[in-house]
Coordinates of N, CA, C and O in Angstrom, one line a residue:
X200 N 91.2 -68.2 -174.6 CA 91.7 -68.5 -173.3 C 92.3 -69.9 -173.2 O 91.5 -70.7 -173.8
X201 N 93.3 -70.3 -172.7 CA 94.1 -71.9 -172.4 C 92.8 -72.1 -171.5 O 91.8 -71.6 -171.0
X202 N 93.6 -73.4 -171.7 CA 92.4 -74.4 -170.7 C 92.5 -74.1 -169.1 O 91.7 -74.1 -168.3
X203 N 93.8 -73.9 -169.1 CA 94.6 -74.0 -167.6 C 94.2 -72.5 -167.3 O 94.4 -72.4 -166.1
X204 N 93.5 -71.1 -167.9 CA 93.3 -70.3 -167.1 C 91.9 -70.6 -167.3 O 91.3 -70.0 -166.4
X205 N 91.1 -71.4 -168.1 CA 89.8 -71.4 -168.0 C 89.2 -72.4 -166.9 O 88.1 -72.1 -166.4
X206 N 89.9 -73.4 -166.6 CA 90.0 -74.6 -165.7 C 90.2 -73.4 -163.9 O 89.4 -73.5 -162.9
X207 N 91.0 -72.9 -164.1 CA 91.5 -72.0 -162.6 C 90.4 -71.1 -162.8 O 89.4 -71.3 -162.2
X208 N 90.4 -70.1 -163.6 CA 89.2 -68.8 -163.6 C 88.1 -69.3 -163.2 O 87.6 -68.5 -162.4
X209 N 87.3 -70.6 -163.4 CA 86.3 -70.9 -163.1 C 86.2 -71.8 -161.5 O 85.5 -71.5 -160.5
X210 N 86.9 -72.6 -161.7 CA 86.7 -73.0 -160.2 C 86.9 -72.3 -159.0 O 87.1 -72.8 -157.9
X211 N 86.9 -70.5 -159.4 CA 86.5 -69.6 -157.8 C 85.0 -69.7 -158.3 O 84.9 -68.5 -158.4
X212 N 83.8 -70.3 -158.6 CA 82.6 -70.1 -158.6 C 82.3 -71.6 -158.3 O 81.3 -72.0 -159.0
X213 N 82.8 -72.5 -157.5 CA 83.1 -73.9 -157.4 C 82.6 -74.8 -158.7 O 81.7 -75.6 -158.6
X214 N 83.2 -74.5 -159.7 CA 82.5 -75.1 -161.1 C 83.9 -76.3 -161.3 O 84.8 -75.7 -161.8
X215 N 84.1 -77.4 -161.1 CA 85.0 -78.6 -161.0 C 85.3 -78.9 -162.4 O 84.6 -79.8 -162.9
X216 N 86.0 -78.3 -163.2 CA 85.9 -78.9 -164.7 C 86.9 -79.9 -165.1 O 87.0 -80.3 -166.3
X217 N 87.6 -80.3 -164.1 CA 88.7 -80.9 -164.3 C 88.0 -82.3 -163.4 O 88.6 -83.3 -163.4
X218 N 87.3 -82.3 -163.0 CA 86.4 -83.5 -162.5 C 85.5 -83.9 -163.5 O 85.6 -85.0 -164.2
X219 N 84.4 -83.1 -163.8 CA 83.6 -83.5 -165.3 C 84.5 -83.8 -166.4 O 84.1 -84.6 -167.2
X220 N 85.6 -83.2 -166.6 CA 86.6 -84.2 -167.7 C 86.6 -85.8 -167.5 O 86.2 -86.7 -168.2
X221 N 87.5 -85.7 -166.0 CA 87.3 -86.9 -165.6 C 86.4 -88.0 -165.9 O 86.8 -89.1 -166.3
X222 N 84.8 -87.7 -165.6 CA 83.5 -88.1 -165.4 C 83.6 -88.3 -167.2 O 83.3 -89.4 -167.6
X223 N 83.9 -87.5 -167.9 CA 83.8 -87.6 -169.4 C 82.7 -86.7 -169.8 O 82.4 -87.0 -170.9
X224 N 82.1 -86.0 -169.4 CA 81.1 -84.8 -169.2 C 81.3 -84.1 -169.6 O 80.4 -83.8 -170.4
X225 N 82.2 -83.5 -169.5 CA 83.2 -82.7 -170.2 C 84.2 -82.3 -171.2 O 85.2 -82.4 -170.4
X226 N 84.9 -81.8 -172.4 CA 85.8 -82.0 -172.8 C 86.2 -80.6 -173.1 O 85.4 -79.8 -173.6
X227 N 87.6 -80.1 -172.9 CA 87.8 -78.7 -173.2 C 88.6 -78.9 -173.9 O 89.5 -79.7 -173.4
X228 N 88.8 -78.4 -175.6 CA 90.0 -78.7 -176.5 C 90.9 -77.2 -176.8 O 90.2 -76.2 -176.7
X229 N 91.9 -77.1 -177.1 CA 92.7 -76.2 -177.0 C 92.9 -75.9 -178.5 O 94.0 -76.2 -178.9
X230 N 92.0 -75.3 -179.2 CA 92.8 -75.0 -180.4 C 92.8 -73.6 -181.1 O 92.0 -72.8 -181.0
X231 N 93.9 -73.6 -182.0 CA 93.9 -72.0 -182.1 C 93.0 -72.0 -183.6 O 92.6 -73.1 -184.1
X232 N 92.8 -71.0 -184.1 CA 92.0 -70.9 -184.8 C 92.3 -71.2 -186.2 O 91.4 -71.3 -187.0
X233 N 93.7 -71.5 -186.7 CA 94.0 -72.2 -187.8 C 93.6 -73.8 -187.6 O 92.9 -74.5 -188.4
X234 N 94.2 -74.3 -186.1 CA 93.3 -75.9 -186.6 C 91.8 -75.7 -186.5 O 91.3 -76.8 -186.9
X235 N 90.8 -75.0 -186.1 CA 89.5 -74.6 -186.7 C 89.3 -74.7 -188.1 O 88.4 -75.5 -188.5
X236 N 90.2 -73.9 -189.1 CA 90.2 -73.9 -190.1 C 90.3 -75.1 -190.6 O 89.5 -75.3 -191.6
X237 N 91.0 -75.9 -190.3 CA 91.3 -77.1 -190.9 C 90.4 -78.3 -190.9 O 90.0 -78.9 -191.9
X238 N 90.1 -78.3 -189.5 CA 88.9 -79.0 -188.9 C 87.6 -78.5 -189.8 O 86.9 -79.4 -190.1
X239 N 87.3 -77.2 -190.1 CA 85.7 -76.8 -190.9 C 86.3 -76.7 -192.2 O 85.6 -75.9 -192.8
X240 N 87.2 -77.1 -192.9 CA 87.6 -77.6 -194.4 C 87.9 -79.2 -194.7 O 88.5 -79.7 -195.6
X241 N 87.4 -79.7 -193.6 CA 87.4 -81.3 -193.4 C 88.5 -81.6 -194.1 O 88.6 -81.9 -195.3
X242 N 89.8 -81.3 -193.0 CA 91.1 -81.2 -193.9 C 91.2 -82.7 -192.4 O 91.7 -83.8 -192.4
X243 N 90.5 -81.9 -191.0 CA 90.3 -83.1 -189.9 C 89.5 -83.4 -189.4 O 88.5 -82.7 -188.9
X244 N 89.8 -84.6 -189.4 CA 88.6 -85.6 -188.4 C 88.8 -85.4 -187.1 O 88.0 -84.8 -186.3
X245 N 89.7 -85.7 -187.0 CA 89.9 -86.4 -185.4 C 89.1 -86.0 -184.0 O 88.9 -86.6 -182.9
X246 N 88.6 -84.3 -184.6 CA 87.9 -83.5 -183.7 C 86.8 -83.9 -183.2 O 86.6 -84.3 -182.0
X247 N 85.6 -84.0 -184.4 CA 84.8 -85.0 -184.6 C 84.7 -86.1 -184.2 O 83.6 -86.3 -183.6
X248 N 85.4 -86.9 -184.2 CA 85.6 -88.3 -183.5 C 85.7 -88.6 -182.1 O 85.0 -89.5 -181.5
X249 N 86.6 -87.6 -181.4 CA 86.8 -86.9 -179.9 C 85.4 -86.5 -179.3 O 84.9 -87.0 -178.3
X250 N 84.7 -85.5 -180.2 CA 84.4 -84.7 -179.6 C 82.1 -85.6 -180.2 O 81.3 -86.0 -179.3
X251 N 81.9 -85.7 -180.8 CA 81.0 -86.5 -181.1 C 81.1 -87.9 -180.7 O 80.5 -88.3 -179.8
X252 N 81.9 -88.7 -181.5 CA 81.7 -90.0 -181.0 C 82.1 -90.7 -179.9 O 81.5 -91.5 -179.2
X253 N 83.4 -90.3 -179.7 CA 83.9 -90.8 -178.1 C 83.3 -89.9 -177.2 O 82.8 -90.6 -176.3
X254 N 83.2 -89.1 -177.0 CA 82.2 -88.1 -175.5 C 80.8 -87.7 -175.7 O 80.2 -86.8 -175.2
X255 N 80.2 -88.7 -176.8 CA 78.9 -88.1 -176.8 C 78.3 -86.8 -177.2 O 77.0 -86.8 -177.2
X256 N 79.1 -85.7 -177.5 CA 78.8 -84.2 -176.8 C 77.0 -84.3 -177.7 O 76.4 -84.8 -178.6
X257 N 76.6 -83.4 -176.6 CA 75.5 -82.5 -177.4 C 75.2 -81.0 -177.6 O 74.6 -80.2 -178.3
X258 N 76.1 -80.9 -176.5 CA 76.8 -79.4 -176.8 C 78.3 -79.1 -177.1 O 79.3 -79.6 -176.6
X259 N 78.0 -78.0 -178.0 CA 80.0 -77.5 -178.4 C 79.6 -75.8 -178.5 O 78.6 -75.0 -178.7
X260 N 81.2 -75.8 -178.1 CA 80.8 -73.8 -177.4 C 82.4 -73.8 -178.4 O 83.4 -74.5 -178.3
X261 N 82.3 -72.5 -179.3 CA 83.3 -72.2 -180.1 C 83.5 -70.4 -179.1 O 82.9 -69.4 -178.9
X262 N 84.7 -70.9 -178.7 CA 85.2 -69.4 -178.5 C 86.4 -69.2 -178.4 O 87.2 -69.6 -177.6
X263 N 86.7 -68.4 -179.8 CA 85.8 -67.3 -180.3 C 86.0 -67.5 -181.8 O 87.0 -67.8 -182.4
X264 N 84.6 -67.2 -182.4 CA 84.2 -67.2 -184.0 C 85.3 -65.7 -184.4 O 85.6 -65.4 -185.6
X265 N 85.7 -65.0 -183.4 CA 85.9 -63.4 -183.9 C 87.2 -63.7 -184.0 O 87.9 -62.8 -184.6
X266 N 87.9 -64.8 -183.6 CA 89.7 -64.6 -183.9 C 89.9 -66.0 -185.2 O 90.8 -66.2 -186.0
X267 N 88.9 -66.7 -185.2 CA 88.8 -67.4 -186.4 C 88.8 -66.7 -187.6 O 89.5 -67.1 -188.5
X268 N 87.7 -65.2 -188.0 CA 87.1 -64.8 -188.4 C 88.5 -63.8 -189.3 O 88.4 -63.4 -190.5
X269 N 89.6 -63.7 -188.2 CA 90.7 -62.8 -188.6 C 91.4 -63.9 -189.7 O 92.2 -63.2 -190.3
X270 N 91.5 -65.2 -190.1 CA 92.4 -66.0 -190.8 C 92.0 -65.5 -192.2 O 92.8 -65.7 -193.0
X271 N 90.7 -64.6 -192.6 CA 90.2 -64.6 -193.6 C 90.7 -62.8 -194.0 O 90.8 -61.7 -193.4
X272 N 91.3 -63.5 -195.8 CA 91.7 -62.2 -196.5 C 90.6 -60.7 -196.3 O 90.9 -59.5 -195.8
X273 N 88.9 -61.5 -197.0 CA 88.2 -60.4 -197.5 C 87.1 -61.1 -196.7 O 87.2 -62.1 -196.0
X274 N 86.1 -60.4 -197.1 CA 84.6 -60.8 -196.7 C 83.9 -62.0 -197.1 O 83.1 -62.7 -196.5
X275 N 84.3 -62.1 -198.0 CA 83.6 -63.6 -198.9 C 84.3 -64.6 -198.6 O 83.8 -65.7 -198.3
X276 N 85.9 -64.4 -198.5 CA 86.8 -65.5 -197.8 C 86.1 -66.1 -196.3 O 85.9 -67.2 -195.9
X277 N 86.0 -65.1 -195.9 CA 85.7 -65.4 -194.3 C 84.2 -65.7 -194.2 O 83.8 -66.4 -193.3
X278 N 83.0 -65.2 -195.3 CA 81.9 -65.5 -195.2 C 81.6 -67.5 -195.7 O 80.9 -68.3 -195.1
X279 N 82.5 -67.7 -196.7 CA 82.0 -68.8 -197.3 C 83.2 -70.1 -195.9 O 83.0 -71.3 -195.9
X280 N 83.9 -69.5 -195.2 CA 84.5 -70.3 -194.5 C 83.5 -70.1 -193.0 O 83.3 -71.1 -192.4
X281 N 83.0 -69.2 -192.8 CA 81.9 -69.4 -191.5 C 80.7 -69.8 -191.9 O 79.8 -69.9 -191.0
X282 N 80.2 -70.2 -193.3 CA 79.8 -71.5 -193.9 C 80.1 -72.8 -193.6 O 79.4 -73.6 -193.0
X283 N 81.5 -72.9 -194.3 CA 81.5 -74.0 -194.2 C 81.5 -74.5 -192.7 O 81.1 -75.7 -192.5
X284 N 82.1 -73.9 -191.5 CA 82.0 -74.0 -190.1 C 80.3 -74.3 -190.0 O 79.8 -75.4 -190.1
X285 N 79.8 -73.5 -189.8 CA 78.4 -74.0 -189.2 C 77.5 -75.2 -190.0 O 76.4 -75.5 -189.6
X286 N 78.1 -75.7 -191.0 CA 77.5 -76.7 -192.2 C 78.3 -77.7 -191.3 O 77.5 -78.5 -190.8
X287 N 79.5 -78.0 -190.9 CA 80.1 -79.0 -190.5 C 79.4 -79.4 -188.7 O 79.4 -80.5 -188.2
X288 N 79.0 -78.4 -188.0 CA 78.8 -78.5 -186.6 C 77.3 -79.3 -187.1 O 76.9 -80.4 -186.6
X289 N 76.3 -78.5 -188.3 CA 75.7 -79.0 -188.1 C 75.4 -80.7 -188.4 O 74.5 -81.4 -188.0
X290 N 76.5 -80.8 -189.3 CA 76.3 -82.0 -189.7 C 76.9 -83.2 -188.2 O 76.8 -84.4 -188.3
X291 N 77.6 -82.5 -187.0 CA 77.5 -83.4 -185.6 C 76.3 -83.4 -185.3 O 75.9 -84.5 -184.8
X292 N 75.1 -82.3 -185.4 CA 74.3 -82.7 -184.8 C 74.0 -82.8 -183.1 O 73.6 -83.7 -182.3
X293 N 74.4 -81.5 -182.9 CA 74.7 -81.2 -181.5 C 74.6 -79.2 -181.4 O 75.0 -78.3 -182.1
X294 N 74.0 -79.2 -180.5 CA 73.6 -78.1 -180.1 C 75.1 -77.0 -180.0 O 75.9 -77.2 -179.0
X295 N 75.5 -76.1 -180.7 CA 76.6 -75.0 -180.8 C 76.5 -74.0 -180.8 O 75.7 -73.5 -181.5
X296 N 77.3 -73.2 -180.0 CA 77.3 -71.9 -179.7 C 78.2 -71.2 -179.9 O 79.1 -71.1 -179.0
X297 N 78.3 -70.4 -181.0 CA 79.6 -69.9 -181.3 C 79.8 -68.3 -180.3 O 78.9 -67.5 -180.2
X298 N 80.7 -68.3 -179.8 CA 81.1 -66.8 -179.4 C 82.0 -65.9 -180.0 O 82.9 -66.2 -180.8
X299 N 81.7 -64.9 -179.8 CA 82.1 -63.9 -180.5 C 82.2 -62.2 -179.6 O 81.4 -62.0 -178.7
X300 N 82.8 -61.5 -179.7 CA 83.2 -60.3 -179.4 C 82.9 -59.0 -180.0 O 83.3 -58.6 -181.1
X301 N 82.0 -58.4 -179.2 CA 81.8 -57.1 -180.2 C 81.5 -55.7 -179.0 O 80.9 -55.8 -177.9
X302 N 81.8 -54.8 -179.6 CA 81.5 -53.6 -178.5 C 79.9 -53.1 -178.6 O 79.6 -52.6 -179.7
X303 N 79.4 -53.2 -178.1 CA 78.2 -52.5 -177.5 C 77.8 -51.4 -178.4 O 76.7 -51.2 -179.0
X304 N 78.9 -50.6 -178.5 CA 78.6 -48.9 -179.3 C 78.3 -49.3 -180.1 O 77.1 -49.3 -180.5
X305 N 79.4 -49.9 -181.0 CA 79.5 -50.2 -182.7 C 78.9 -51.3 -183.3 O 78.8 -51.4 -184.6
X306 N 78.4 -52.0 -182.6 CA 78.3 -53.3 -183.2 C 77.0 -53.4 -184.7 O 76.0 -52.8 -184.5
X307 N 77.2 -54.0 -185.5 CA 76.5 -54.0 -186.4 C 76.4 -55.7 -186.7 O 77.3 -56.4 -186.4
X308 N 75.3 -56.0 -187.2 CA 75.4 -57.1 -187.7 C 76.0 -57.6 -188.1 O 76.4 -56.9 -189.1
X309 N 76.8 -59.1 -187.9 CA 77.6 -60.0 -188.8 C 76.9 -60.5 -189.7 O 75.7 -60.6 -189.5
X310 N 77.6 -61.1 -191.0 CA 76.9 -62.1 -192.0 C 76.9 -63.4 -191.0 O 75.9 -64.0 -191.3
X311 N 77.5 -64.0 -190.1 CA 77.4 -64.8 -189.0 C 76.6 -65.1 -188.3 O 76.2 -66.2 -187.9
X312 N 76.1 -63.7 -188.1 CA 74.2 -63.5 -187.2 C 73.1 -64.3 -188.1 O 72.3 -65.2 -187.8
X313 N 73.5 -63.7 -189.3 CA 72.5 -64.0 -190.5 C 72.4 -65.6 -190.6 O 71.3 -65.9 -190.7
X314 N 73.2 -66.5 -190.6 CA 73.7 -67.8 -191.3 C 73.0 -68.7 -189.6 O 72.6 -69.8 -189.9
X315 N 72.8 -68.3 -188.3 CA 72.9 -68.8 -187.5 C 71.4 -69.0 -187.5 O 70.8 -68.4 -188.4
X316 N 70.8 -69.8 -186.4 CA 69.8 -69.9 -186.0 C 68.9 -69.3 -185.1 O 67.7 -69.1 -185.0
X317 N 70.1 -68.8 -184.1 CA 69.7 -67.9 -182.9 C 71.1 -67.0 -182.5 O 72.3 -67.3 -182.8
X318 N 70.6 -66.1 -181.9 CA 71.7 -65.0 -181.4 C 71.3 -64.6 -180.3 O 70.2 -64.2 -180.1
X319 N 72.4 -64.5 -179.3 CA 72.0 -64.1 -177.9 C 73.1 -63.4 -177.3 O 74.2 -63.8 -176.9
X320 N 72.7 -62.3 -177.2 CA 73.9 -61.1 -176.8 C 73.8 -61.2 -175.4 O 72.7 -61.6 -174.9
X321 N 75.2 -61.0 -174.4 CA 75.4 -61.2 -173.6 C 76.1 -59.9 -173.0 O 77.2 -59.7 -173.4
X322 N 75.5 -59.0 -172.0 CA 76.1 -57.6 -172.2 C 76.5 -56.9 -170.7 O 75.7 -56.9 -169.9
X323 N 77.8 -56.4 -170.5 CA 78.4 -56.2 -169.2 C 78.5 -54.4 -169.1 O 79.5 -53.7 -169.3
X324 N 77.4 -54.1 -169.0 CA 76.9 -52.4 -169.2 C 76.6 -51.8 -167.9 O 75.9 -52.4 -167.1
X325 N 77.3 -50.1 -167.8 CA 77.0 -49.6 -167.0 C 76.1 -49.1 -166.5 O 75.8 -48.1 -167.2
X326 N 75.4 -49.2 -165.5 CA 74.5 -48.8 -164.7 C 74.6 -48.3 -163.4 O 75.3 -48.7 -162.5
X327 N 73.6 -47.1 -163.4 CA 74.3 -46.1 -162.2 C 75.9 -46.3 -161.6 O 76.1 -46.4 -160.4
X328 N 77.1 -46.3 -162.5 CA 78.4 -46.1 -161.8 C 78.5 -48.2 -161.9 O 79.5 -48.8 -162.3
X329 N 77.8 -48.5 -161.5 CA 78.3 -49.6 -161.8 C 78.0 -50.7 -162.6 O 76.8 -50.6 -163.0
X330 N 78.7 -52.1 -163.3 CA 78.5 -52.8 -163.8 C 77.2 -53.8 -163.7 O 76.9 -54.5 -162.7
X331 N 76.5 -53.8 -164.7 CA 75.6 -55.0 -164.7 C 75.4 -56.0 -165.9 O 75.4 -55.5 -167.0
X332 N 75.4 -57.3 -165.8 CA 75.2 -58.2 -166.6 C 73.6 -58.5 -167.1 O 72.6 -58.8 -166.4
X333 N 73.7 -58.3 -168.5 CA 72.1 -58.9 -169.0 C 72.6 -59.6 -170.1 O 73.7 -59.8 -170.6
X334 N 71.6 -59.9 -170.2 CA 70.8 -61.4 -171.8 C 69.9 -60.9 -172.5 O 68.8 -60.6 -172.0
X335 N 70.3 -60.8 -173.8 CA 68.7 -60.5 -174.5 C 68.8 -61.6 -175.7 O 69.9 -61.8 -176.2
X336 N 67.7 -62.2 -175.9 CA 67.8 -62.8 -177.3 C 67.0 -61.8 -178.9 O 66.0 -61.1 -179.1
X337 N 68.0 -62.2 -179.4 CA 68.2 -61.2 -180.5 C 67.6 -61.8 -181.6 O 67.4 -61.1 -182.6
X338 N 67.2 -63.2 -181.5 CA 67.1 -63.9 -182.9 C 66.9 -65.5 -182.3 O 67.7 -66.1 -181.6
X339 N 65.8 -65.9 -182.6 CA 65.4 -67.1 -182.4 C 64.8 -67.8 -183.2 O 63.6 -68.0 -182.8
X340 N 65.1 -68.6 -184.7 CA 64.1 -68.8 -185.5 C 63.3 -70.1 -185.1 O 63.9 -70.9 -184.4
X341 N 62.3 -70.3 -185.4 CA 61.1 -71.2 -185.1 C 60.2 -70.9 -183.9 O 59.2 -71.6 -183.7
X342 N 60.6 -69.9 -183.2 CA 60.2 -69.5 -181.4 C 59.7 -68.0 -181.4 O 60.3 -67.2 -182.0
X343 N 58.8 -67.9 -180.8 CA 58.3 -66.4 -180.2 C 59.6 -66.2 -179.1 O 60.3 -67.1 -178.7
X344 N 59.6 -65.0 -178.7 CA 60.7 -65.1 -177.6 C 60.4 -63.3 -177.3 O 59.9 -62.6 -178.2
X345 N 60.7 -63.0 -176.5 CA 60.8 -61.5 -175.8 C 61.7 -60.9 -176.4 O 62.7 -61.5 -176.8
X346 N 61.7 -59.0 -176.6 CA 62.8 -58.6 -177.1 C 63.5 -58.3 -175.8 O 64.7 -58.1 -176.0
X347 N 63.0 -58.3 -174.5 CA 63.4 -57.6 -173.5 C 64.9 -58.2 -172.5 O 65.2 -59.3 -172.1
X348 N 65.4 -57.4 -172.5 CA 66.7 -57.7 -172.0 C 66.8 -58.0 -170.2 O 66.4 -57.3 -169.3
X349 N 67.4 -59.0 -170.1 CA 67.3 -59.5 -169.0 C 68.3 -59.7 -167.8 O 69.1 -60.7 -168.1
X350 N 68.5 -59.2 -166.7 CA 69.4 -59.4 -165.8 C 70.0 -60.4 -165.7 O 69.2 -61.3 -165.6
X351 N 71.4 -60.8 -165.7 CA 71.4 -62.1 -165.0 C 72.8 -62.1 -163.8 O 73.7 -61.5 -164.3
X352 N 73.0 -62.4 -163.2 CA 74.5 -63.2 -162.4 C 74.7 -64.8 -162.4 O 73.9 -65.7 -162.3
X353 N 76.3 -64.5 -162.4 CA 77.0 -65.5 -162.1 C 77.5 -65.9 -161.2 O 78.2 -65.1 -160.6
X354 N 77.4 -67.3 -160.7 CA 77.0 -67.2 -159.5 C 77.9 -69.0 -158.9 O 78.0 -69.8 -159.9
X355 N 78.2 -69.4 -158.3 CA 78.6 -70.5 -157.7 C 77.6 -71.4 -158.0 O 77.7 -72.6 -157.6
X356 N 76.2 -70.9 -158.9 CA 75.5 -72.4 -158.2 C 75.1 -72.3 -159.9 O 74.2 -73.2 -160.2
X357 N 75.5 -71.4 -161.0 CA 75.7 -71.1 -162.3 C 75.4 -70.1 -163.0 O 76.1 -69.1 -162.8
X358 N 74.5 -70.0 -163.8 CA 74.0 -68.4 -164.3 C 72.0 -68.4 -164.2 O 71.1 -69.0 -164.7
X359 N 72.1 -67.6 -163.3 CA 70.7 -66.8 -162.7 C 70.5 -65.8 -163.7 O 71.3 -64.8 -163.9
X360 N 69.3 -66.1 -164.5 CA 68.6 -64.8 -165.3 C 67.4 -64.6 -164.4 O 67.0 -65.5 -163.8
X361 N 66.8 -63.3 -164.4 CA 66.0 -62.9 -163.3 C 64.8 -62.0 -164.4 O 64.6 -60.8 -164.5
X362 N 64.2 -63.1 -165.1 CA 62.5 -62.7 -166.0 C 62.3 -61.5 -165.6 O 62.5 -60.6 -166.4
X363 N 61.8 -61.2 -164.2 CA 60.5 -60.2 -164.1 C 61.3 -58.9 -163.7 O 60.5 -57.9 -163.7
X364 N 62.7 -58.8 -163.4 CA 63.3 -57.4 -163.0 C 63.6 -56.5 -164.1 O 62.8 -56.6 -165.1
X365 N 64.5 -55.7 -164.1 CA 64.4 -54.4 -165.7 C 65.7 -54.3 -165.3 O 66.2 -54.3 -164.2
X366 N 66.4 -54.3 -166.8 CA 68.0 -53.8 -167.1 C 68.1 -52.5 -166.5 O 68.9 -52.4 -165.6
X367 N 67.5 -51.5 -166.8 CA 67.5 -50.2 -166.9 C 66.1 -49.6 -165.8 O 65.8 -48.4 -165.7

């Protein structure tokens, strides 16, 4: 998604992201998924520098791992390159969340799931005739954690997960 529909899509939930830029809070970068590549083959810095040392970050949100994922011929191409991606975030040293796209029906494990630390599906599933949003965490290493999947909305004031109610 551009910045300019992610910047407008969000501010109907009064989320100001063009103010937290401002503030330096914030940083939303535009890149397609070849300068990814280049950037997690330390072909560049500059990201790094931006995005760690001049703004501090301690969080970085990659979306989406699933159109990076397409630059790659075969399996091993694309496995040892989402290697080298999560070796390089972790060497910022900042908390990352890669996104990714997958359908509900089919989805099977990535070698991606495998390589990460934690996995947290995020799921917009029908219930009685209508749409509902849940959270389940899938994968948490070092932590106990619930398998149970959890309501949540989105909301003007951010994202509400609701513990004690039932998806289903």
């Amino acid at each position: 998604e551009k910045k300019e529909n992610l910047i407008k899509n969000l501010s109907r939930f009064n989320w100001d992201l063009e103010k937290l830029e401002k503030e330096k809070k914030l940083l939303i970068v535009d890149l397609n998924p070849k300068d990814i590549k280049n950037v997690a083959t330390k072909k560049s810095f500059g990201l790094k520098y931006e995005v760690v040392k001049d703004l501090k970050a301690k969080r970085i949100v990659f979306d989406s791992v699933s159109a990076y994922s397409l630059l790659f011929k075969d399996e091993l191409e694309n496995r040892e390159a989402n290697m080298n991606l999560l070796e390089m975030l972790r060497q910022w040293n900042c908390t990352s969340m890669l996104v990714a796209e997958y359908g509900i029906e089919d989805h099977k494990a990535s070698a991606l799931e495998f390589e990460t630390d934690s996995t947290i599906y995020l799921y917009n599933m029908k219930k009685d005739g209508a749409r509902t949003r849940a959270l389940e965490i899938f994968k948490m290493r070092g932590t106990e954690h619930t398998a149970k999947m959890f309501p949540l909305q989105i909301t003007d004031k951010g994202i509400t997960i609701y513990p004690d109610q039932s998806v289903f």
